[in-house]
Structures are given as C-alpha cells and as structure tokens.
Short mmCIF file of C-alpha atoms in Angstrom, two decimals:
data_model
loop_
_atom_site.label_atom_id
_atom_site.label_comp_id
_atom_site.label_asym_id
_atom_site.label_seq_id
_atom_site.Cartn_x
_atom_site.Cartn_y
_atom_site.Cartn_z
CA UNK W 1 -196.15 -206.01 102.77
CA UNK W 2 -198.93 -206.16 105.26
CA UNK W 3 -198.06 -208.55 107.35
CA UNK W 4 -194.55 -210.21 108.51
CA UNK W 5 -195.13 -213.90 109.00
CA UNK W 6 -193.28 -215.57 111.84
CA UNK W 7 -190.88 -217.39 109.33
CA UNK W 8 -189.84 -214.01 107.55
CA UNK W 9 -189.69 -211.91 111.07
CA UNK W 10 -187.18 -214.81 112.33
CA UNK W 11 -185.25 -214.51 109.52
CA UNK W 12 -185.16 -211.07 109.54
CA UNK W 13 -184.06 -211.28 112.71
CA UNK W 14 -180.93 -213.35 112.90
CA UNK W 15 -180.21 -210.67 110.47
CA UNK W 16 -180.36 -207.96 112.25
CA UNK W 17 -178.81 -209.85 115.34
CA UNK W 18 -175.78 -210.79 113.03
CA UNK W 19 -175.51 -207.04 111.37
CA UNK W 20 -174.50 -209.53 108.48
CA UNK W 21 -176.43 -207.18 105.89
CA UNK W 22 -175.20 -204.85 102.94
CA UNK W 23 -176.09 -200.67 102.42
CA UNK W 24 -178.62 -200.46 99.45
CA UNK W 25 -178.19 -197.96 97.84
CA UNK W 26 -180.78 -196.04 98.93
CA UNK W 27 -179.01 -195.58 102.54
CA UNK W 28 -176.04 -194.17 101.12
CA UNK W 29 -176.88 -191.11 102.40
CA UNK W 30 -176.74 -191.77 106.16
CA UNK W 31 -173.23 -192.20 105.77
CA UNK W 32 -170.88 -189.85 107.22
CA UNK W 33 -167.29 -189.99 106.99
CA UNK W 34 -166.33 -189.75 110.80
CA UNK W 35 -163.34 -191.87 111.30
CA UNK W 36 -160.74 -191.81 114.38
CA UNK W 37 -157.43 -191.19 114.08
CA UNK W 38 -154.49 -190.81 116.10
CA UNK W 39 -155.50 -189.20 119.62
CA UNK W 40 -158.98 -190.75 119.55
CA UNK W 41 -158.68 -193.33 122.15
CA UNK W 42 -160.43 -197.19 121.72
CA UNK W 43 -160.65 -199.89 124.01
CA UNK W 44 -160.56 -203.72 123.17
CA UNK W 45 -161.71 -206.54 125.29
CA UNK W 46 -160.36 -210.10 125.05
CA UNK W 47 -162.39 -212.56 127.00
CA UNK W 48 -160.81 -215.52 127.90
CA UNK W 49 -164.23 -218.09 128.28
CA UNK W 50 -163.80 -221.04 130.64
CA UNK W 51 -162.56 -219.53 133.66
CA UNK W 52 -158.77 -219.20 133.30
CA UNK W 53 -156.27 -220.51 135.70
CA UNK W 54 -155.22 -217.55 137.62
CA UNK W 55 -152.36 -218.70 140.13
CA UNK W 56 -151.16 -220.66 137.02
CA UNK W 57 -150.61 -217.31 134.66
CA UNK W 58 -149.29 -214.80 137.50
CA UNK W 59 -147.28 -217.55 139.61
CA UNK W 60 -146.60 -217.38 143.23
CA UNK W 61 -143.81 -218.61 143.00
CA UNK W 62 -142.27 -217.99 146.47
CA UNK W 63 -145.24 -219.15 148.27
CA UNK W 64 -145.06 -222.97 149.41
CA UNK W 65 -148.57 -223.51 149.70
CA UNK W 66 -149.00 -222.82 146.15
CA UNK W 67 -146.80 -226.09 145.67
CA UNK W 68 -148.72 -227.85 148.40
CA UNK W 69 -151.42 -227.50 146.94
CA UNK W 70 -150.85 -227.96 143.20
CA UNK W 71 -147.74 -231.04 142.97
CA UNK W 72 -148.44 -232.27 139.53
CA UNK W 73 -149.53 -228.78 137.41
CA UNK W 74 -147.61 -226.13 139.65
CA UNK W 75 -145.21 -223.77 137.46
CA UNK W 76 -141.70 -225.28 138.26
CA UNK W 77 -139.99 -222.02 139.83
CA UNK W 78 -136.90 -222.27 137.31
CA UNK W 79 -139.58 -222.23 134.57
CA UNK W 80 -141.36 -219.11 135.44
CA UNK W 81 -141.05 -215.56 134.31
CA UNK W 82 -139.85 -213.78 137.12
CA UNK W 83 -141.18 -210.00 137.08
CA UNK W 84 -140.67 -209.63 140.63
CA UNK W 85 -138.74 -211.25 143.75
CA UNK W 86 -142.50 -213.31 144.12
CA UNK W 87 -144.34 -213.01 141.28
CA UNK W 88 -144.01 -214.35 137.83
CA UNK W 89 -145.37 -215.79 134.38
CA UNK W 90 -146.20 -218.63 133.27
CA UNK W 91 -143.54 -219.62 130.66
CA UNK W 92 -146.07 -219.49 127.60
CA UNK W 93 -146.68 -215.75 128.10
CA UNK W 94 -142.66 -215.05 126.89
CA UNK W 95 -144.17 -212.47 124.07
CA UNK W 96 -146.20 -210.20 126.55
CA UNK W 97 -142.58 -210.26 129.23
CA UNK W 98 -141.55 -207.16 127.10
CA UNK W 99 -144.21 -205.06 126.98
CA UNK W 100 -144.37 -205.77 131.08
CA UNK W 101 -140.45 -204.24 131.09
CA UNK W 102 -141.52 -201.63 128.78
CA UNK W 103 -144.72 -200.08 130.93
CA UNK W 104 -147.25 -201.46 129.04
CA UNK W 105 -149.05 -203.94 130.94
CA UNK W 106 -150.51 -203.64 134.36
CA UNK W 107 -151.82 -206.92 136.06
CA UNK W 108 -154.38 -206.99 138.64
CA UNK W 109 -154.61 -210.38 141.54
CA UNK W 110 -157.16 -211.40 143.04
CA UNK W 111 -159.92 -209.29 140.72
CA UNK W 112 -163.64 -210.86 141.50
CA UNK W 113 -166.90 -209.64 143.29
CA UNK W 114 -168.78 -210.34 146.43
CA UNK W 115 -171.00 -213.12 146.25
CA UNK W 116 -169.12 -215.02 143.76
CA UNK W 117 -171.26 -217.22 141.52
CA UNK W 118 -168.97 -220.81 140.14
CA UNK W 119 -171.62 -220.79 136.97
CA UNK W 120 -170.05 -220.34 133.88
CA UNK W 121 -172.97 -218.38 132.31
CA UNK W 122 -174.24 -216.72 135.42
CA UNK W 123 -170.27 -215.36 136.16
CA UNK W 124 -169.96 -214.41 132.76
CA UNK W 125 -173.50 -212.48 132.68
CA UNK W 126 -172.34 -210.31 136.32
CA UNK W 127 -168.97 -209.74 134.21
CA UNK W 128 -170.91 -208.76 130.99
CA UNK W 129 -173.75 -206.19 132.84
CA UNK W 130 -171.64 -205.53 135.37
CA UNK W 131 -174.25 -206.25 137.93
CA UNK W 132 -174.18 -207.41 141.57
CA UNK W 133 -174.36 -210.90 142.16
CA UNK W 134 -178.09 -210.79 143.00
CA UNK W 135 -178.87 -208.43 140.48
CA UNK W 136 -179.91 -209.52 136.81
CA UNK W 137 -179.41 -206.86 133.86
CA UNK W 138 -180.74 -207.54 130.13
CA UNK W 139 -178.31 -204.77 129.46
CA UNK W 140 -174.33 -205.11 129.29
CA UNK W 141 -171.72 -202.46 130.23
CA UNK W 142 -170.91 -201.78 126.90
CA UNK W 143 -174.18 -201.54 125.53
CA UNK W 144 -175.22 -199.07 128.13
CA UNK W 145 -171.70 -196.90 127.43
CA UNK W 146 -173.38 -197.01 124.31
CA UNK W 147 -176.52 -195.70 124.98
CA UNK W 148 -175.06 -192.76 126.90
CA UNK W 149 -172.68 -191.62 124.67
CA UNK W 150 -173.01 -192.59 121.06
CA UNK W 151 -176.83 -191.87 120.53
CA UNK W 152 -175.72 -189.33 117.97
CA UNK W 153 -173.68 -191.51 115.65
CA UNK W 154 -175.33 -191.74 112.28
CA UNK W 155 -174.11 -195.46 112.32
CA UNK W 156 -174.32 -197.96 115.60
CA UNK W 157 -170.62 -198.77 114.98
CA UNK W 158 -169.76 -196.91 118.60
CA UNK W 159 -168.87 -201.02 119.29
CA UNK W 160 -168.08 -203.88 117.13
CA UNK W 161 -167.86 -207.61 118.98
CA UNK W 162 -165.35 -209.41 116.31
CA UNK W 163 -167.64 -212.89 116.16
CA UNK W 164 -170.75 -214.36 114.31
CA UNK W 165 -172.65 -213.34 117.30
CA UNK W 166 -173.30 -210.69 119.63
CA UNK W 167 -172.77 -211.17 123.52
CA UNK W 168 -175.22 -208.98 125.88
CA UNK W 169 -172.26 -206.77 126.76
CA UNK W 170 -172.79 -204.90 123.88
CA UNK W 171 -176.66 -204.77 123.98
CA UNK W 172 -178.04 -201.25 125.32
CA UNK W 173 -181.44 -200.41 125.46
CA UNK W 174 -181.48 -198.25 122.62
CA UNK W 175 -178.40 -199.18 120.49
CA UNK W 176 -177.06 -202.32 120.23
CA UNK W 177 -173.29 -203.37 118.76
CA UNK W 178 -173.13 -204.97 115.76
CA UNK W 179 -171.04 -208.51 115.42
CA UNK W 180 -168.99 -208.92 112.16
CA UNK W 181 -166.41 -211.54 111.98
CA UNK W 182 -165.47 -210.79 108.53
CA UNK W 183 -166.28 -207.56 106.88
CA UNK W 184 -165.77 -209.19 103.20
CA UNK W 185 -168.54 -211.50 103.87
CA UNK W 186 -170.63 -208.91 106.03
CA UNK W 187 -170.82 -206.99 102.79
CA UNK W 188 -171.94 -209.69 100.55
CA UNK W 189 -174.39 -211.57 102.80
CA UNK W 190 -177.35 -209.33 102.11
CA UNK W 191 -176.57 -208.68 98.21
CA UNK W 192 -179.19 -211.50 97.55
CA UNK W 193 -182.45 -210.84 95.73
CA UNK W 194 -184.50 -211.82 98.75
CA UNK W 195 -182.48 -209.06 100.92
CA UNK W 196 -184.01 -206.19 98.65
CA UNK W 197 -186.63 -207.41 98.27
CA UNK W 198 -186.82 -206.99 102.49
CA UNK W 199 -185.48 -203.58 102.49
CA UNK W 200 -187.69 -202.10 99.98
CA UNK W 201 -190.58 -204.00 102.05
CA UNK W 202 -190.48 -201.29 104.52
CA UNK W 203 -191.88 -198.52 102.79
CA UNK W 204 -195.25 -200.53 102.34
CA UNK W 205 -194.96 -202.12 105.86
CA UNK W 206 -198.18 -200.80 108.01
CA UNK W 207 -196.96 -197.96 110.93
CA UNK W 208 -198.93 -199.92 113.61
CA UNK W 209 -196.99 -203.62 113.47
CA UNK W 210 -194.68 -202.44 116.14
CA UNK W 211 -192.82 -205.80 115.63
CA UNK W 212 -191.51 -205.35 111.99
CA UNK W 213 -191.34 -201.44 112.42
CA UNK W 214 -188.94 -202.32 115.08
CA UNK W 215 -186.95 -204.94 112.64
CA UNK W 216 -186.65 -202.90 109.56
CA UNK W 217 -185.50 -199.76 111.67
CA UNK W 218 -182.87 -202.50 113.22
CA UNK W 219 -182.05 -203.81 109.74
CA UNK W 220 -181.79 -200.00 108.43
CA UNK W 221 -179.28 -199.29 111.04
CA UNK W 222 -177.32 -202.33 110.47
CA UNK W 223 -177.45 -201.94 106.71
CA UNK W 224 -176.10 -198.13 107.11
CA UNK W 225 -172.71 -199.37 108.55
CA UNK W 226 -172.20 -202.65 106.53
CA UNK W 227 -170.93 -201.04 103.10
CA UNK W 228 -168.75 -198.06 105.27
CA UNK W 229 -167.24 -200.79 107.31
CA UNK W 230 -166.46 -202.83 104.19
CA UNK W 231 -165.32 -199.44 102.40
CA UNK W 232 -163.22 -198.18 105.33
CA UNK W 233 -161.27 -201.08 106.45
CA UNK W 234 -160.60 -202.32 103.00
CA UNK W 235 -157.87 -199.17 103.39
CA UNK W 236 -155.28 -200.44 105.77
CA UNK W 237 -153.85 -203.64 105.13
CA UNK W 238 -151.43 -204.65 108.12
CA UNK W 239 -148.13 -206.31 107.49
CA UNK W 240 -147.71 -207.98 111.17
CA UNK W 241 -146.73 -211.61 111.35
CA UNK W 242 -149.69 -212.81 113.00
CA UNK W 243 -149.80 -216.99 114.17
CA UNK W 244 -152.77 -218.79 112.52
CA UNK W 245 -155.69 -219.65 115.46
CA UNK W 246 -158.88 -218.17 115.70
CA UNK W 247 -158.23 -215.88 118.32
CA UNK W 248 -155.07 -214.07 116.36
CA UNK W 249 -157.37 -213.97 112.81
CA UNK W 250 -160.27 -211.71 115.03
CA UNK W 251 -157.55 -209.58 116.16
CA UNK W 252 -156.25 -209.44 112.65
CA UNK W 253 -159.71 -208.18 112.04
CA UNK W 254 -159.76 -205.47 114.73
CA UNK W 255 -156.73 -204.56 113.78
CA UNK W 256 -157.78 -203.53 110.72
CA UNK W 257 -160.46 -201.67 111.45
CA UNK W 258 -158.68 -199.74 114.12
CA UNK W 259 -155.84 -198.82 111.41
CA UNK W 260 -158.43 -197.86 109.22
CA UNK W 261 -159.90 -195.22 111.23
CA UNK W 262 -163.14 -196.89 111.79
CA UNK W 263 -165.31 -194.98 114.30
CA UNK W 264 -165.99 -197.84 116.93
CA UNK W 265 -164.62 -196.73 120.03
CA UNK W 266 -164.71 -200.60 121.64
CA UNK W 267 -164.19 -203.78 120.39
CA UNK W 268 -165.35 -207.19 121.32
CA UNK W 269 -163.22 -210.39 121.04
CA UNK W 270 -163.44 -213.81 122.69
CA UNK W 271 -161.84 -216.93 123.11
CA UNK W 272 -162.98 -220.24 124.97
CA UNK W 273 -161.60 -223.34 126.05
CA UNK W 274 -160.46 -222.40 129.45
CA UNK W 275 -162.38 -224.83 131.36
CA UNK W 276 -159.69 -227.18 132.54
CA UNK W 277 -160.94 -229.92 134.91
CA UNK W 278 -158.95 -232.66 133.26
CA UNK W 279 -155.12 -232.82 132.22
CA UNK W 280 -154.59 -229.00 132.57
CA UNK W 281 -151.12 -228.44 132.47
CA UNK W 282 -150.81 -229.10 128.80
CA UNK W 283 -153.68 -227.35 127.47
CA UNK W 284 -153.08 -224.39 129.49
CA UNK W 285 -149.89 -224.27 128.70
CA UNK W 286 -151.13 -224.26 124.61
CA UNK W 287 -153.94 -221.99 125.47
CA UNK W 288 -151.58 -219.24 127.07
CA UNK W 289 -149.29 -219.74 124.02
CA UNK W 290 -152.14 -218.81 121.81
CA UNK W 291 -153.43 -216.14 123.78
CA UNK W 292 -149.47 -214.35 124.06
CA UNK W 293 -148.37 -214.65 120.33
CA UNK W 294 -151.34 -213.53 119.02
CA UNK W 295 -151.62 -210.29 121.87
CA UNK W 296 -148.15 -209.42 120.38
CA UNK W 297 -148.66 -209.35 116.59
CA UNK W 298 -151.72 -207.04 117.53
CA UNK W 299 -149.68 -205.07 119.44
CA UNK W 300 -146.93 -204.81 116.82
CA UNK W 301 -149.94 -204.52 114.35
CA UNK W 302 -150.94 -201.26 115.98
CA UNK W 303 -147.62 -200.09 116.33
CA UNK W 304 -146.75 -200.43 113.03
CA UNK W 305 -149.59 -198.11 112.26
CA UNK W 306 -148.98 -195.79 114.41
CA UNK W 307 -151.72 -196.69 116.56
CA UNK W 308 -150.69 -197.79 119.60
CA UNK W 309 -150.22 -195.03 122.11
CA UNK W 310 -154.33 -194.80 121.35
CA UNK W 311 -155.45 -198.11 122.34
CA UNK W 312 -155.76 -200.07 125.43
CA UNK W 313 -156.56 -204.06 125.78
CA UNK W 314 -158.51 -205.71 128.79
CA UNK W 315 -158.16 -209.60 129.17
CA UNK W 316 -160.75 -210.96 131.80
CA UNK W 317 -162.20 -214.56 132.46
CA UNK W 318 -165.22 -214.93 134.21
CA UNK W 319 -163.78 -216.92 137.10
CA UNK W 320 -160.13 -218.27 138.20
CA UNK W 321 -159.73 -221.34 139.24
CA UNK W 322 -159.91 -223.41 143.01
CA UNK W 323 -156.69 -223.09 144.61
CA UNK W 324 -156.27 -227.04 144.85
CA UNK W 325 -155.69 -228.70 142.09
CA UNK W 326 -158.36 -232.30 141.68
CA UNK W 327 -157.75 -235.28 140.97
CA UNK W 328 -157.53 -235.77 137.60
CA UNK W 329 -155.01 -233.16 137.27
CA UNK W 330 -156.90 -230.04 136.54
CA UNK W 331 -158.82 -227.40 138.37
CA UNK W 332 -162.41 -227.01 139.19
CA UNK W 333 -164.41 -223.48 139.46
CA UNK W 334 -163.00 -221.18 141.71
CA UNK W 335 -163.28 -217.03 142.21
CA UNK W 336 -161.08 -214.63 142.55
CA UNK W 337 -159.18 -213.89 139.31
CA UNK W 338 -156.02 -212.09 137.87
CA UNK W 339 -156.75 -209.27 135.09
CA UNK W 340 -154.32 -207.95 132.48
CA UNK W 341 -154.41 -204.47 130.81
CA UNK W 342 -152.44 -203.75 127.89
CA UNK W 343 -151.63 -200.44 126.09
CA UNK W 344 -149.20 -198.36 124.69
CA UNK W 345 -150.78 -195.28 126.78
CA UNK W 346 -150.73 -196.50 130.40
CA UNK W 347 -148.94 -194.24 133.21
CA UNK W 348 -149.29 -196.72 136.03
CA UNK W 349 -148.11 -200.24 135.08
CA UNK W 350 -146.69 -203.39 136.33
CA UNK W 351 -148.28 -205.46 139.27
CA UNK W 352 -150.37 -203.45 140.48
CA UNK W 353 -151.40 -205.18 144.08
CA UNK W 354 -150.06 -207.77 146.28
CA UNK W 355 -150.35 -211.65 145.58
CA UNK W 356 -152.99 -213.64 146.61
CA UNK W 357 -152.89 -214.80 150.02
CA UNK W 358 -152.71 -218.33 149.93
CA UNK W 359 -153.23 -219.10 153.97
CA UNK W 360 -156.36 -216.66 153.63
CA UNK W 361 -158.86 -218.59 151.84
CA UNK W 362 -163.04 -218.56 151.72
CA UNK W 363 -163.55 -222.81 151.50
CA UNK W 364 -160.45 -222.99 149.45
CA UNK W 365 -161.03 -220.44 147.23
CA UNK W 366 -158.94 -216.44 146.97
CA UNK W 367 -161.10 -213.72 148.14
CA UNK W 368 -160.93 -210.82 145.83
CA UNK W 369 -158.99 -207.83 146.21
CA UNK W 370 -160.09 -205.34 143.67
CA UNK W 371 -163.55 -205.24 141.91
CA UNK W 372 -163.78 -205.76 137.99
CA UNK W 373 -166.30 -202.80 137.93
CA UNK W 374 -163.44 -200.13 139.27
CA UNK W 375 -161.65 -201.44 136.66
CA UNK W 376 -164.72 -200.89 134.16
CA UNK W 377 -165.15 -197.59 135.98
CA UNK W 378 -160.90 -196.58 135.20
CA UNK W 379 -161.29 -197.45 132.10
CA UNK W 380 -164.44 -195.44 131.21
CA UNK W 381 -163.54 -192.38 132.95
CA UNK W 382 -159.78 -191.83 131.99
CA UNK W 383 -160.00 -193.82 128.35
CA UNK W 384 -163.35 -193.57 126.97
CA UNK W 385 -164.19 -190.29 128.66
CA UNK W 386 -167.40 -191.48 129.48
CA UNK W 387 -169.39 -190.87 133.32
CA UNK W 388 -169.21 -194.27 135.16
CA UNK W 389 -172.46 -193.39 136.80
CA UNK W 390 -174.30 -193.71 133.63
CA UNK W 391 -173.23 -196.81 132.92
CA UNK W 392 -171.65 -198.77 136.71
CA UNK W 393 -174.39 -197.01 138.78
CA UNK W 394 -171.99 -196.12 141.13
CA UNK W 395 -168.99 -194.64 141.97
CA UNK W 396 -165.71 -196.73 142.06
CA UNK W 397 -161.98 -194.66 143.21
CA UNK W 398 -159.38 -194.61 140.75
CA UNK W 399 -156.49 -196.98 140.45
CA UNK W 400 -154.12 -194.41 138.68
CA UNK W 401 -153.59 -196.21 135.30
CA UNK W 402 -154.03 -193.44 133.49
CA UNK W 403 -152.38 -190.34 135.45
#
C-alpha cells in the first residue's frame, strides 16, 4: 500500500481511537503474561458528568441557611443519613452508609480550584489535565501517569476507560489508554476481512508517510492487547448481584478485569446526567440511587474476589452546584464540590474537613477548601507509587489517607 487515502486513514483511525481491534496472529508474540494480583494496587475513577449537587449528597443539615436557601429540594433533616452531629447523606446513598461505618470511605467538602470555570467542558478539561484554570493541556493526568511509568509495558493496557470512547484523561503524549466497553465485542470487531487486510498493509506501507506509520504502530499496539484482554478476563466470572443501568454494567466490566488479574493499573468510568436545572429533587434523588447500588455490588464484587483491600475508587464531578436553588426547582452551575474516595485499603477515613460555610460565599457560590490535584497527588504517591511531579507539576502535602 503506497498511499493511505483520507477515507481509509479515518477509518483507521476511529479504530485505533476505539482500541476496538483483534491480535492477528502474527502479534501473538508481544504478549506477555504480566497480570496483577493481590498486593498490586489499582485505582478506578467514576465521573459523575453534569456537575453533581454537592450540598444535596453531603447535607448540612444543621445549618439554616442551607434551608433558606433551598425550601422546595432541601434534604428534610429526618430524611438524611446522619454520619455526624452536622453532616449527613442524602437518603439514596443508604448502600455506601456502611462502608462509611466500616473505614472505607473518606469524603472531601468543598473540593474545587482557583479560578473556577461554570463550563461544563472547560471544568471537566481542568479536572481531566489537571491544569490551572488558565492553563490548557492536550494531555490528561492519567495519560501523563502513563507516560512516566508504564513506557515499558509490552501492551498500553497501564489504563483502560470502560466506554466506546476515550476521554483526554487518559491521553499521554506517548501512550494513550485504550477504551473497551465490552471485551466480547472488542475481540470480534476487527476479525473482518477488511481488518487484515489493514494489518498486513503495513509491511508494504512506505517508511516516510509519517501519518499511516503513526496509525499502524497505533493499531499494532491496540491489536497486541485486544485478544489478552479478551483471553484474560474471560477467567473470572463474578457472582455479585449487580442492578441493571449503564453505570453498574461498566463496573461489571471493570470488575472483571480487575478479578482477572488484568495489568491496567487505572480504570476509567463515567456517568452523565447530573445537570439539574429543572425539577431536581427527583432525578437526583434516582441518579444517587443509581450511582450507590451499583458502587456496592462493585464493592462486594471485589470483595468476593478477594480484591478489595487492593483497590481504591474516586467519584468527582466537574462542578457542584449554586448554593440557591432557581426557580424552576433545580440548581444552576456552581463551584466548589464534595469528593468521595472509596477502598478497602484506606487508613484515614470518614469526613475528612469541615462543612461548607454557608455565610462565606464568593457571589453565592462555596469557595473551595481542598484542591482536586492534592487529591490526584495522594493518590499517585501513596497508591500508584508514582512521582506527582511527573505528572501534577508540582508539589501538593499529603492528606494522610493512606498512612
């Protein structure tokens, strides 16, 4: 093949993009048969997309002005979860109230950055890169944890983003993470005629077309790891009860693949509709439901397994919500944000700073507390083992999660 016409190098592309491609035979012999096991610690991200309601998930409940200012979606105080003589949960996160009693959860208020942008992509693009609010980064934390520790991997499995798509937190400059929402289908997608036909392509392909050297190295790389993820995970079948919603199938997924001994150290999942402007108290109240049942069968997924004491779960939003609620009985854009971490191996748990201070407010919104990158920066240096400088470009103290 001489030439890669614009058609076949977009195609080729969204393949690569999707890692939704299948090991000829050929590249059987990059595999290696690394796999974690018990000890080897691995961190999964849940992001909650829409910009959850804060002061409605960790409630306030002693604090009057959070009434005041919310009268129609406010927590009712003999509804909430108390975990403290101020503090509580909203009533839909029940499942998650024992692993709070048990040490396993710390929760962080009033998490954010200076500068706070209300976008929902521009928020969620400082969150992904960890960057300063002024700063833009075509690289995300997680891709560039990648690049400085897992260039030696003979797959680029160091991070898997559960989805049909892959976010820019897991994009480094030299390795990238690969997206597979189902590792059944992952395997088959690229067992067509035209997909060989590709791979064997790029031992004709000219040296000096930079652009499809590039691709078919991409594709190569992607097409190492499909059939060993497929192989590997195909090993531990789970027996949790888990509830049927998109969110709880991906963690099924992860599950899996964790239980299997898959060597990805970091895993990727999302979940959207957070955005609640209009008639809030209902949907938040099915959207926290969601989000608790299907954290617990994960959890008692990994248990099962033996895997628990090994992994450790960050929930984030890109924004919380204004402290006021409008007036058609939501909540517009707001900053400052509460942050849950999760995991069976936590010494430090609990509530882990004071409430937000309601009577403090920057034009009605919660100045933040804590930044998310020391909380990035804890969870690199005492879980991933990695040097926050590589990756934060800075230097963050430690919050004592971990010892």
């Amino acid at each position: 093949m001489k030439n890669l016409s614009r058609k076949e190098f977009l195609r080729t592309s969204a393949l690569a993009a999707a890692g939704s491609l299948l090991v000829p035979r050929f590249l059987k012999a990059l595999e290696s048969p690394n796999r974690l096991g018990r000890g080897d610690t691995v961190l999964v991200v849940i992001q909650l997309g829409g910009g959850n309601d804060g002061l409605n998930t960790v409630v306030n409940f002693r604090n009057d002005l959070y009434y005041q200012a919310r009268p129609q979606i406010a927590i009712p105080t003999s509804e909430v979860i108390r975990l403290n003589d101020e503090q509580g949960l909203h009533p839909a996160l029940a499942p998650l109230r024992a692993h709070f009693d048990q040490g396993e959860l710390a929760i962080f208020n009033s998490v954010g950055y200076p500068n706070p942008d209300r976008s929902h992509f521009r928020s969620m693009d400082i969150w992904q890169t960890a960057s300063r609010a002024d700063e833009y980064l075509s690289t995300g934390w997680i891709g560039r944890y990648l690049d400085a520790n897992c260039a030696g991997l003979p797959r680029p499995t160091g991070a898997i983003q559960v989805s049909d798509h892959l976010d820019l937190v897991l994009k480094g400059e030299q390795i990238k993470g690969l997206a597979v929402s189902d590792p059944a289908r992952f395997h088959r997608t690229a067992a067509s005629p035209w997909f060989r036909a590709i791979s064997e392509a790029h031992q004709h392909a000219h040296a000096d077309h930079s652009q499809a050297d590039y691709l078919y190295k991409t594709l190569a790389s992607s097409i190492s790891s499909a059939e060993y993820i497929h192989e590997t995970s195909r090993i531990a079948q789970g027996k949790a009860d888990y509830p049927v919603n998109p969110l709880a199938k991906r963690l099924r997924t992860a599950a899996g693949f964790i239980r299997s001994g898959l060597d990805t150290r970091v895993y990727y999942v999302d979940t959207s509709g957070f955005d609640t402007h209009v008639n809030q108290k209902a949907q938040h109240q099915r959207l926290l439901e969601v989000y608790a049942a299907s954290v617990d069968a994960f959890v008692q997924d990994l248990k099962a397994g033996g895997r628990w004491q090994d992994v450790c779960i960050l929930t984030f939003s890109e924004f919380g919500r204004r402290v006021q609620q409008n007036a058609s009985g939501g909540t517009d854009h707001g900053t400052a944000n509460n942050l849950f971490v999760l995991g069976g191996g936590l010494k430090k748990s609990g509530l882990m700073n004071a409430a937000p201070n309601l009577a403090d407010l920057d034009g009605g919104d919660l100045k933040f507390q804590v930044d998310f990158r020391q909380i990035y920066a804890e969870l690199l240096t005492h879980w991933l083992k990695a040097d926050p400088q590589l990756v934060l470009k800075g230097s963050y103290p430690s919050l004592g999660m971990f010892g």
